[in-house]
Short mmCIF file of C-alpha atoms in Angstrom, two decimals:
data_model
loop_
_atom_site.label_atom_id
_atom_site.label_comp_id
_atom_site.label_asym_id
_atom_site.label_seq_id
_atom_site.Cartn_x
_atom_site.Cartn_y
_atom_site.Cartn_z
CA MET A 1 4.31 -17.53 -27.55
CA LYS A 2 3.04 -20.58 -25.22
CA ALA A 3 6.10 -20.33 -22.87
CA VAL A 4 4.92 -17.17 -22.54
CA ALA A 5 1.58 -17.36 -21.87
CA MET A 6 0.68 -17.04 -17.90
CA TYR A 7 3.71 -14.61 -17.89
CA SER A 8 2.92 -10.34 -17.32
CA PRO A 9 6.04 -7.60 -17.07
CA TYR A 10 4.33 -6.66 -13.90
CA GLY A 11 1.51 -8.71 -12.25
CA TRP A 12 3.58 -11.59 -12.04
CA LYS A 13 2.44 -12.57 -8.78
CA ALA A 14 -1.04 -11.75 -9.38
CA LYS A 15 -3.24 -9.24 -11.63
CA ILE A 16 -5.84 -7.93 -9.66
CA GLY A 17 -9.47 -6.80 -11.19
CA LEU A 18 -10.74 -3.43 -9.05
CA ILE A 19 -14.28 -2.44 -9.90
CA VAL A 20 -14.98 0.77 -8.62
CA PRO A 21 -18.10 3.70 -8.28
CA SER A 22 -17.38 6.05 -11.42
CA THR A 23 -16.96 8.71 -8.05
CA ASN A 24 -14.75 7.10 -5.64
CA THR A 25 -11.60 9.02 -6.23
CA VAL A 26 -9.58 6.47 -3.11
CA ASN A 27 -10.14 2.71 -3.25
CA GLU A 28 -7.15 2.40 -6.75
CA PRO A 29 -4.12 4.64 -4.27
CA GLU A 30 -4.72 2.83 -0.95
CA PHE A 31 -4.77 -0.21 -2.94
CA TRP A 32 -1.49 0.40 -5.11
CA ARG A 33 -0.17 2.10 -1.43
CA LEU A 34 -0.70 -2.02 -1.19
CA ALA A 35 0.21 -3.67 -3.29
CA PRO A 36 3.74 -5.96 -3.36
CA GLU A 37 5.92 -6.25 -6.52
CA GLY A 38 4.34 -8.62 -8.66
CA VAL A 39 1.13 -7.49 -7.84
CA THR A 40 -0.54 -4.81 -10.23
CA ILE A 41 -4.20 -3.57 -10.15
CA HIS A 42 -6.81 -3.08 -13.42
CA THR A 43 -9.73 -0.91 -12.16
CA ALA A 44 -13.16 -0.54 -14.36
CA ARG A 45 -15.97 1.97 -13.49
CA ALA A 46 -19.09 2.07 -12.61
CA MET A 47 -21.47 4.83 -12.85
CA LEU A 48 -22.91 6.01 -10.15
CA LEU A 49 -25.01 9.07 -9.89
CA GLY A 50 -27.26 11.52 -8.11
CA PRO A 51 -27.63 11.53 -3.61
CA ALA A 52 -27.27 7.85 -1.88
CA THR A 53 -30.41 5.94 -2.32
CA GLU A 54 -31.39 2.42 -2.91
CA GLU A 55 -32.21 2.61 -6.25
CA SER A 56 -28.64 4.43 -7.37
CA TYR A 57 -26.91 1.24 -5.68
CA TYR A 58 -29.01 -1.36 -7.95
CA LYS A 59 -28.63 0.94 -10.96
CA MET A 60 -24.11 0.89 -10.13
CA ALA A 61 -24.87 -3.42 -9.31
CA GLU A 62 -25.84 -3.62 -13.44
CA ALA A 63 -23.19 -1.36 -14.18
CA VAL A 64 -20.92 -3.58 -12.53
CA ASN A 65 -21.32 -6.59 -14.99
CA GLY A 66 -20.07 -4.30 -18.02
CA ALA A 67 -17.46 -3.67 -15.99
CA ALA A 68 -16.39 -6.88 -15.01
CA ASP A 69 -16.66 -7.91 -18.76
CA GLU A 70 -14.23 -5.27 -19.58
CA LEU A 71 -12.40 -6.67 -16.81
CA ALA A 72 -12.10 -10.22 -18.50
CA THR A 73 -10.22 -9.30 -21.18
CA ALA A 74 -7.28 -7.62 -18.90
CA GLU A 75 -7.02 -11.89 -18.07
CA VAL A 76 -7.01 -10.53 -14.43
CA ASP A 77 -6.59 -13.51 -11.74
CA VAL A 78 -8.82 -12.10 -9.11
CA VAL A 79 -12.21 -9.43 -9.41
CA ALA A 80 -12.46 -6.68 -6.57
CA TYR A 81 -16.01 -4.60 -6.00
CA GLY A 82 -14.63 -1.92 -4.21
CA CYS A 83 -18.48 -0.53 -2.66
CA THR A 84 -19.18 -1.57 0.79
CA SER A 85 -22.50 -0.20 1.00
CA GLY A 86 -23.14 -1.26 -2.57
CA SER A 87 -22.29 -4.97 -1.33
CA ILE A 88 -24.59 -4.94 2.01
CA ILE A 89 -27.72 -2.71 0.08
CA CYS A 90 -27.41 -4.77 -2.96
CA PRO A 91 -27.43 -9.13 -2.39
CA LEU A 92 -23.67 -9.78 -1.87
CA PRO A 93 -23.48 -13.63 -3.15
CA GLU A 94 -26.10 -12.79 -6.30
CA LEU A 95 -22.55 -9.85 -6.74
CA ILE A 96 -19.90 -12.17 -6.31
CA ARG A 97 -21.71 -15.37 -8.56
CA ASN A 98 -22.20 -12.40 -11.74
CA MET A 99 -18.32 -11.01 -11.21
CA SER A 100 -16.83 -14.51 -11.04
CA GLN A 101 -19.05 -16.04 -13.47
CA ARG A 102 -18.26 -13.22 -15.85
CA THR A 103 -14.28 -12.85 -15.83
CA GLY A 104 -14.01 -16.70 -14.56
CA THR A 105 -11.77 -15.85 -11.84
CA PRO A 106 -12.31 -15.80 -7.81
CA ALA A 107 -14.48 -12.71 -6.96
CA ILE A 108 -15.03 -10.52 -3.70
CA ALA A 109 -17.08 -7.64 -3.00
CA THR A 110 -16.02 -5.39 -0.40
CA ALA A 111 -18.81 -6.26 2.13
CA GLY A 112 -17.57 -9.91 2.18
CA ALA A 113 -14.36 -8.84 2.40
CA VAL A 114 -15.25 -7.30 5.69
CA VAL A 115 -16.95 -10.62 7.12
CA ALA A 116 -13.91 -12.22 6.53
CA ALA A 117 -11.42 -10.03 7.84
CA LEU A 118 -13.23 -9.81 11.40
CA ARG A 119 -13.71 -13.42 11.34
CA ALA A 120 -9.96 -14.06 10.82
CA LEU A 121 -9.60 -12.12 12.88
CA GLY A 122 -11.59 -13.28 15.63
CA ALA A 123 -13.89 -10.58 15.91
CA ARG A 124 -17.21 -11.14 17.36
CA LYS A 125 -18.28 -7.38 19.30
CA ILE A 126 -17.20 -4.57 16.93
CA ALA A 127 -17.89 -0.99 16.84
CA VAL A 128 -18.44 0.66 13.35
CA GLY A 129 -17.70 3.68 11.98
CA THR A 130 -18.80 5.02 8.75
CA PRO A 131 -19.58 8.61 6.05
CA TYR A 132 -23.33 6.94 5.21
CA VAL A 133 -26.79 8.50 6.01
CA ASP A 134 -28.86 6.93 7.94
CA PHE A 135 -30.86 4.73 5.21
CA VAL A 136 -27.32 2.97 4.10
CA ASN A 137 -25.93 2.47 8.40
CA GLU A 138 -29.37 0.57 9.16
CA SER A 139 -28.88 -1.44 5.87
CA GLU A 140 -25.10 -1.93 7.97
CA ASP A 141 -26.16 -2.43 10.26
CA LYS A 142 -28.46 -5.39 9.81
CA PHE A 143 -25.83 -7.25 7.07
CA LEU A 144 -23.15 -6.98 9.84
CA ARG A 145 -25.89 -8.85 12.50
CA ASP A 146 -27.22 -10.99 9.47
CA TYR A 147 -23.72 -12.53 9.39
CA GLY A 148 -23.05 -13.23 13.20
CA PHE A 149 -21.26 -10.08 14.88
CA ASP A 150 -22.65 -8.14 18.08
CA VAL A 151 -22.70 -3.80 16.76
CA LEU A 152 -21.90 -2.17 19.77
CA THR A 153 -22.20 1.45 17.85
CA LEU A 154 -22.46 2.26 14.83
CA GLN A 155 -21.79 6.05 14.05
CA GLY A 156 -22.66 7.94 10.60
CA LEU A 157 -21.25 11.14 8.98
CA ARG A 158 -24.76 11.16 7.15
CA LEU A 159 -22.70 12.56 3.42
CA GLY A 160 -24.65 11.29 0.68
CA GLU A 161 -27.68 13.39 1.17
CA THR A 162 -26.41 14.60 -2.19
CA GLN A 163 -24.08 13.28 -5.75
CA GLU A 164 -21.70 16.83 -3.56
CA GLU A 165 -21.83 14.91 -0.65
CA ARG A 166 -21.37 11.82 -2.01
CA ARG A 167 -18.17 12.87 -3.75
CA GLY A 168 -17.08 14.77 -0.53
CA ILE A 169 -16.38 11.25 1.80
CA GLY A 170 -13.56 10.68 -0.41
CA ARG A 171 -12.36 14.85 1.24
CA VAL A 172 -12.69 13.85 4.46
CA PRO A 173 -9.01 13.66 6.41
CA PRO A 174 -7.49 10.62 7.91
CA GLU A 175 -7.23 12.84 11.17
CA MET A 176 -11.09 12.46 11.12
CA VAL A 177 -11.13 9.03 11.09
CA PHE A 178 -9.13 8.58 13.87
CA ARG A 179 -11.82 10.55 16.01
CA LEU A 180 -14.29 9.01 14.46
CA ALA A 181 -12.13 5.21 15.33
CA ARG A 182 -11.82 6.93 19.57
CA ALA A 183 -15.90 8.45 19.69
CA ILE A 184 -17.16 5.07 18.74
CA ASP A 185 -15.01 2.44 20.64
CA ARG A 186 -15.94 0.39 23.39
CA PRO A 187 -13.78 -0.91 25.96
CA ASP A 188 -15.24 -4.11 25.44
CA ALA A 189 -15.23 -4.37 21.70
CA ASP A 190 -13.34 -6.24 19.92
CA ALA A 191 -12.97 -4.48 17.05
CA ILE A 192 -12.83 -1.58 14.86
CA PHE A 193 -14.31 -1.40 11.53
CA ILE A 194 -13.93 1.55 9.58
CA SER A 195 -16.38 1.59 6.36
CA CYS A 196 -15.93 2.96 2.87
CA THR A 197 -14.14 2.33 0.06
CA ASN A 198 -13.63 5.94 -0.92
CA LEU A 199 -13.04 6.93 3.09
CA ALA A 200 -9.28 7.25 3.75
CA THR A 201 -7.60 5.46 6.47
CA PHE A 202 -4.00 4.58 5.50
CA ASP A 203 -2.29 6.83 6.90
CA VAL A 204 -4.28 6.16 10.75
CA ILE A 205 -5.68 1.94 11.15
CA ALA A 206 -1.78 1.56 12.90
CA GLU A 207 -2.04 4.73 14.92
CA ILE A 208 -5.44 4.01 16.20
CA GLU A 209 -4.43 0.35 16.94
CA ARG A 210 -1.59 1.82 19.28
CA GLU A 211 -4.27 4.09 20.82
CA LEU A 212 -7.04 1.66 20.96
CA GLY A 213 -5.22 -1.32 21.80
CA LYS A 214 -7.38 -4.41 19.68
CA PRO A 215 -7.26 -4.76 15.65
CA VAL A 216 -9.31 -2.09 13.37
CA VAL A 217 -10.62 -3.51 10.06
CA THR A 218 -11.26 -0.44 7.34
CA SER A 219 -13.11 -1.27 3.86
CA ASN A 220 -10.36 -1.45 1.35
CA GLN A 221 -7.57 -3.39 3.82
CA ALA A 222 -9.65 -5.32 3.96
CA CYS A 223 -10.63 -5.72 0.54
CA PHE A 224 -7.01 -6.18 -0.70
CA TRP A 225 -6.04 -8.98 2.16
CA ALA A 226 -9.12 -11.37 0.84
CA CYS A 227 -7.52 -10.90 -2.85
CA LEU A 228 -4.73 -11.45 -1.59
CA ARG A 229 -6.07 -14.62 0.18
CA LEU A 230 -8.44 -16.27 -2.54
CA LEU A 231 -5.60 -15.98 -4.83
CA GLY A 232 -3.27 -18.29 -2.30
CA LEU A 233 -0.62 -15.37 -1.86
CA ARG A 234 0.58 -15.56 1.39
CA THR A 235 2.07 -11.64 1.76
CA ALA A 236 2.95 -9.78 4.38
CA ILE A 237 2.41 -6.12 4.49
CA SER A 238 3.26 -4.10 7.59
CA GLY A 239 1.75 -0.65 8.32
CA TYR A 240 -1.71 -0.85 7.53
CA GLY A 241 -3.15 -3.07 10.79
CA THR A 242 -2.46 -6.31 12.40
CA LEU A 243 -5.33 -7.66 9.01
CA LEU A 244 -2.31 -7.48 6.91
CA GLU A 245 0.78 -8.28 9.14
CA THR A 246 -0.17 -11.62 9.95
CA ARG A 247 -3.65 -12.73 9.19
CA LEU A 248 -1.89 -14.29 5.95
CA ASP A 249 -3.80 -17.83 5.62
CA PRO A 250 -5.62 -18.30 2.36
CA ILE A 251 -9.16 -18.41 1.94
CA ASP A 252 -12.56 -19.07 0.66
CA GLU A 253 -16.50 -18.42 0.41
CA SER A 254 -16.88 -19.89 3.59
CA SER A 255 -14.83 -16.99 4.75
CA TYR A 256 -17.59 -15.02 4.16
CA ALA A 257 -21.14 -17.00 3.59
CA LEU A 258 -23.64 -16.22 5.70
CA PRO A 259 -24.01 -18.63 9.30
CA SER A 260 -25.99 -20.79 7.89
CA ALA A 261 -24.34 -21.13 4.72
CA ARG A 262 -21.11 -21.94 6.31
#
């Protein structure tokens, strides 16, 4: 047994532990679309009930702790919290620290991955599209500005007033994401950011980049990229945007720290 203690027949490069909101049906399949040979995804769910409120996000953050404990038993190599809004509204450093301590591995939350991705692309002025209700959009705008970005425009689809609307984010067609990206773009924007791990974006990232002539960052794309880079894996993945094709250097905590802490 000692000779194969570090071996996994499928995740022989890395096993990614992914924590998703219980209503999320997009994050997992999009992670699997990106997974190169030797990288596997192992998922736990954190209960999310009711309309989008600050209370619902904090309750889900409590459930993230238990999900991290479960993933620790799977001996994952990195753990990611796949919720952009949840890691914006709840304190990002605390979320990452708790997951890392419980799993004994590097950890990332989607909001931190987005910060690291935009910085890796050299983007400062950004245009943002989301499916969120107003209070989440306002929190996201403040979060991005606190982390040093100039938010030129932010437009939300205002989904999440009810539980059914929140689940409906996973049914928004990628073609709508394409139109949203064109609507939010500004000539002086360095990059487009499409937020939410339950919003399907992978079929249109490359097309948006070709149409607008600038890099596109989406929540699941950035989070998977961050998982690979935290593990020091330099694998390039084609077809899903500039970020995964060219930004291959490892990252560390300074990549997603507040400017005052860097």
